[in-house]
GROMACS .gro file of C-alpha atoms in nm:
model
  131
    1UNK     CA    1   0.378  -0.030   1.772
    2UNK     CA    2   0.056  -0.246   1.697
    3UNK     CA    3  -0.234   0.022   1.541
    4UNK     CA    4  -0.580  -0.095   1.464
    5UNK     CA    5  -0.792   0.166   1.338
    6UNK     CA    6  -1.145   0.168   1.438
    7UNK     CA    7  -1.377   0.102   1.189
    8UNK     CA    8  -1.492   0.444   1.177
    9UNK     CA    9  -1.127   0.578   1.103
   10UNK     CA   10  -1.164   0.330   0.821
   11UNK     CA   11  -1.444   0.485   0.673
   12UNK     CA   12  -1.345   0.822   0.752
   13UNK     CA   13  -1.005   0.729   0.544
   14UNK     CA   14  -1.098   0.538   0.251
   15UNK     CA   15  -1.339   0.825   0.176
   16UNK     CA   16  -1.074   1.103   0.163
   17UNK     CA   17  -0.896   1.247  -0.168
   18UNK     CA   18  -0.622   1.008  -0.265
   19UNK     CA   19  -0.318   1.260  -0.238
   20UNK     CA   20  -0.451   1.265   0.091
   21UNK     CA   21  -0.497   0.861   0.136
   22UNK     CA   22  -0.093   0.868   0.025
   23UNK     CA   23  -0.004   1.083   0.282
   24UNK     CA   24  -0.202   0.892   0.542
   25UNK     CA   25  -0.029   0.575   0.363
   26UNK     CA   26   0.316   0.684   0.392
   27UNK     CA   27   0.316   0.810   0.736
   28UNK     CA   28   0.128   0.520   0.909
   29UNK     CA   29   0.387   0.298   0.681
   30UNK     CA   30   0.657   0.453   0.888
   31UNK     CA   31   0.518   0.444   1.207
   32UNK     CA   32   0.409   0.067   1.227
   33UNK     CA   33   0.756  -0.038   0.963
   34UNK     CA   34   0.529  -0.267   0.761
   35UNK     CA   35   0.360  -0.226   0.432
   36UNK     CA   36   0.046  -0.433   0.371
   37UNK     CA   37  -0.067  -0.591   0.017
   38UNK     CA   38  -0.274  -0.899  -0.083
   39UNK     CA   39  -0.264  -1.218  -0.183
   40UNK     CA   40  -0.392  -1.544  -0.307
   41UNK     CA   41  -0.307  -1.908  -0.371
   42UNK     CA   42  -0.144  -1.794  -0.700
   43UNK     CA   43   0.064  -1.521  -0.559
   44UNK     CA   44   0.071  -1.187  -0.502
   45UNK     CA   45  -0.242  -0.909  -0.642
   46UNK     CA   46  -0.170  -0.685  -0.897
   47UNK     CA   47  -0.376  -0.388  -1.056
   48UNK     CA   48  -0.326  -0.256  -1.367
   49UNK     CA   49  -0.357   0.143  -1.481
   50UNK     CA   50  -0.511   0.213  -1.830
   51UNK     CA   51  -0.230   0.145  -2.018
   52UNK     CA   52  -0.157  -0.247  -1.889
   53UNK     CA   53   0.108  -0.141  -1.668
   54UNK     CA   54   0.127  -0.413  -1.346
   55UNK     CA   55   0.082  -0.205  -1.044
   56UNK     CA   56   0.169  -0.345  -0.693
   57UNK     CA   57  -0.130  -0.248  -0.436
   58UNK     CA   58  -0.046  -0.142  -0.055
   59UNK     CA   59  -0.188  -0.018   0.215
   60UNK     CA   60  -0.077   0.087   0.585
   61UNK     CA   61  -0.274  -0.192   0.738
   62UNK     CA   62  -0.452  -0.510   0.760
   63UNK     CA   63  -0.782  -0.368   0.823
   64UNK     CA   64  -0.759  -0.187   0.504
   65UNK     CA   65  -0.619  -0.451   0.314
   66UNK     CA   66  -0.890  -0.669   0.397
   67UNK     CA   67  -1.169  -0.436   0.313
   68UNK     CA   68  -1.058  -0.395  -0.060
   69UNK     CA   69  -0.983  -0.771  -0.074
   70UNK     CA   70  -1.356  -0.847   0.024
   71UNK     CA   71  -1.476  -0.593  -0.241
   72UNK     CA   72  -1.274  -0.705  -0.485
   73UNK     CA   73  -1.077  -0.991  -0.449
   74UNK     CA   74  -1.250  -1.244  -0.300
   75UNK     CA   75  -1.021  -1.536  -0.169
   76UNK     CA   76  -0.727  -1.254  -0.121
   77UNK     CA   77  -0.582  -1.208   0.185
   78UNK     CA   78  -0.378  -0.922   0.318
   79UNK     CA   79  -0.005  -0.998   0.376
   80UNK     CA   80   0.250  -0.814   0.603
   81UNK     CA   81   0.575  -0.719   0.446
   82UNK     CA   82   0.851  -0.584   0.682
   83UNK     CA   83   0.940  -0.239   0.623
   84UNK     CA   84   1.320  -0.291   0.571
   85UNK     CA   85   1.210  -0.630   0.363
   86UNK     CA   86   1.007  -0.369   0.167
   87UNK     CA   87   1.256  -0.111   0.078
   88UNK     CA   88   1.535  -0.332   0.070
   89UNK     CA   89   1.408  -0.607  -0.200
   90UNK     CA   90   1.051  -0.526  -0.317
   91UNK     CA   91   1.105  -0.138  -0.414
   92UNK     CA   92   1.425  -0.206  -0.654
   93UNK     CA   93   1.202  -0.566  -0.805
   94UNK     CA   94   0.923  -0.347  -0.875
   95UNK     CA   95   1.106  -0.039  -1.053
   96UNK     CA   96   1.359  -0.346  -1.246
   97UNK     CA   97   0.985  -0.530  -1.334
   98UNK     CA   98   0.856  -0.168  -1.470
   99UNK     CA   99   0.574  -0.191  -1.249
  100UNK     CA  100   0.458   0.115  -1.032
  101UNK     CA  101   0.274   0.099  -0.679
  102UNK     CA  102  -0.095   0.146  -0.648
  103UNK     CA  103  -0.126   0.386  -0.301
  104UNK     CA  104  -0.363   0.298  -0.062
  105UNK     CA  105  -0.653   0.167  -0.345
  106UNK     CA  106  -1.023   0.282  -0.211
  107UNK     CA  107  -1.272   0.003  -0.201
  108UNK     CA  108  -1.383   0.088  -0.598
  109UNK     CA  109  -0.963   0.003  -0.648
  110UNK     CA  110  -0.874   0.365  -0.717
  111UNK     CA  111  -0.594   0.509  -0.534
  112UNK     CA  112  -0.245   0.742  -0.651
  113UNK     CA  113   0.008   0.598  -0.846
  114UNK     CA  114   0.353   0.613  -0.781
  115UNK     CA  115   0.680   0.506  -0.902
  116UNK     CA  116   0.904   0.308  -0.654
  117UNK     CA  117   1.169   0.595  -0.610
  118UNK     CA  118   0.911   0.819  -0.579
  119UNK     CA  119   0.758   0.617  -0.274
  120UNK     CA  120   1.125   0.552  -0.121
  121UNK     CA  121   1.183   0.910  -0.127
  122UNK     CA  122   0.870   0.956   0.072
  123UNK     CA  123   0.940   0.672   0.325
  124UNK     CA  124   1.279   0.853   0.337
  125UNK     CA  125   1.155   1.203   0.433
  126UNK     CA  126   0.886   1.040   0.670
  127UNK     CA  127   1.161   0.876   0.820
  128UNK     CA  128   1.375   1.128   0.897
  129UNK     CA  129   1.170   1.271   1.112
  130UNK     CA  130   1.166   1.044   1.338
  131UNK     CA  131   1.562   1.022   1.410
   0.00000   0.00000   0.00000
């Protein structure tokens, strides 16, 4: 479908609530079929929440991914994952790993945190709307 937001829908969305980020998240997700994290030379980012718990970052595009990279990864870069890819193979690796996803961080690397099935769930219901 190829969406680029503007910078100023960037702005506007990295500054809203993140329950409200999430929903943004999940429905652009759907729309476009591709999740977007980061990476390095070493691999893949991960976050952590408070108790040490690996948390895999995403976001619903490039533009985005890029953004928190630059504030807070420098040398990341964002990487596309295909939707089905996602579902299919990351979602199950990441609940069998006992790691959660970080939603849609906001450039300070705060954002909602969800287990997989939780996410798949939402992806699902997103989804179905559009058959």
């Amino acid at each position: 479908m190829s969406w680029t937001p503007r910078e100023r829908e960037i702005g506007a969305v990295f500054a809203l609530p993140g329950p409200d980020r999430y929903g943004y998240c999940v429905k652009k997700i759907a729309d476009e079929e591709v999740v977007w994290s980061l990476g390095d030379h070493d691999g893949w980012i991960l976050l952590s929440d408070s108790d040490g718990r690996e948390l895999v970052p995403i976001w619903p595009h490039s533009s985005f991914a890029a953004a928190c990279a630059a504030a807070n990864w420098p040398g990341a870069e964002p990487r596309a994952i295909p939707l089905e890819k996602w579902r299919d193979r990351w979602l199950s690796g990441i609940e069998n790993d006992r790691r959660a996803v970080a939603v849609f961080p906001n450039l300070a690397g705060e954002g909602p945190v969800v287990e997989a099935s939780r996410l798949n769930a939402d992806l699902d219901d997103e989804l179905a709307q559009y058959e």
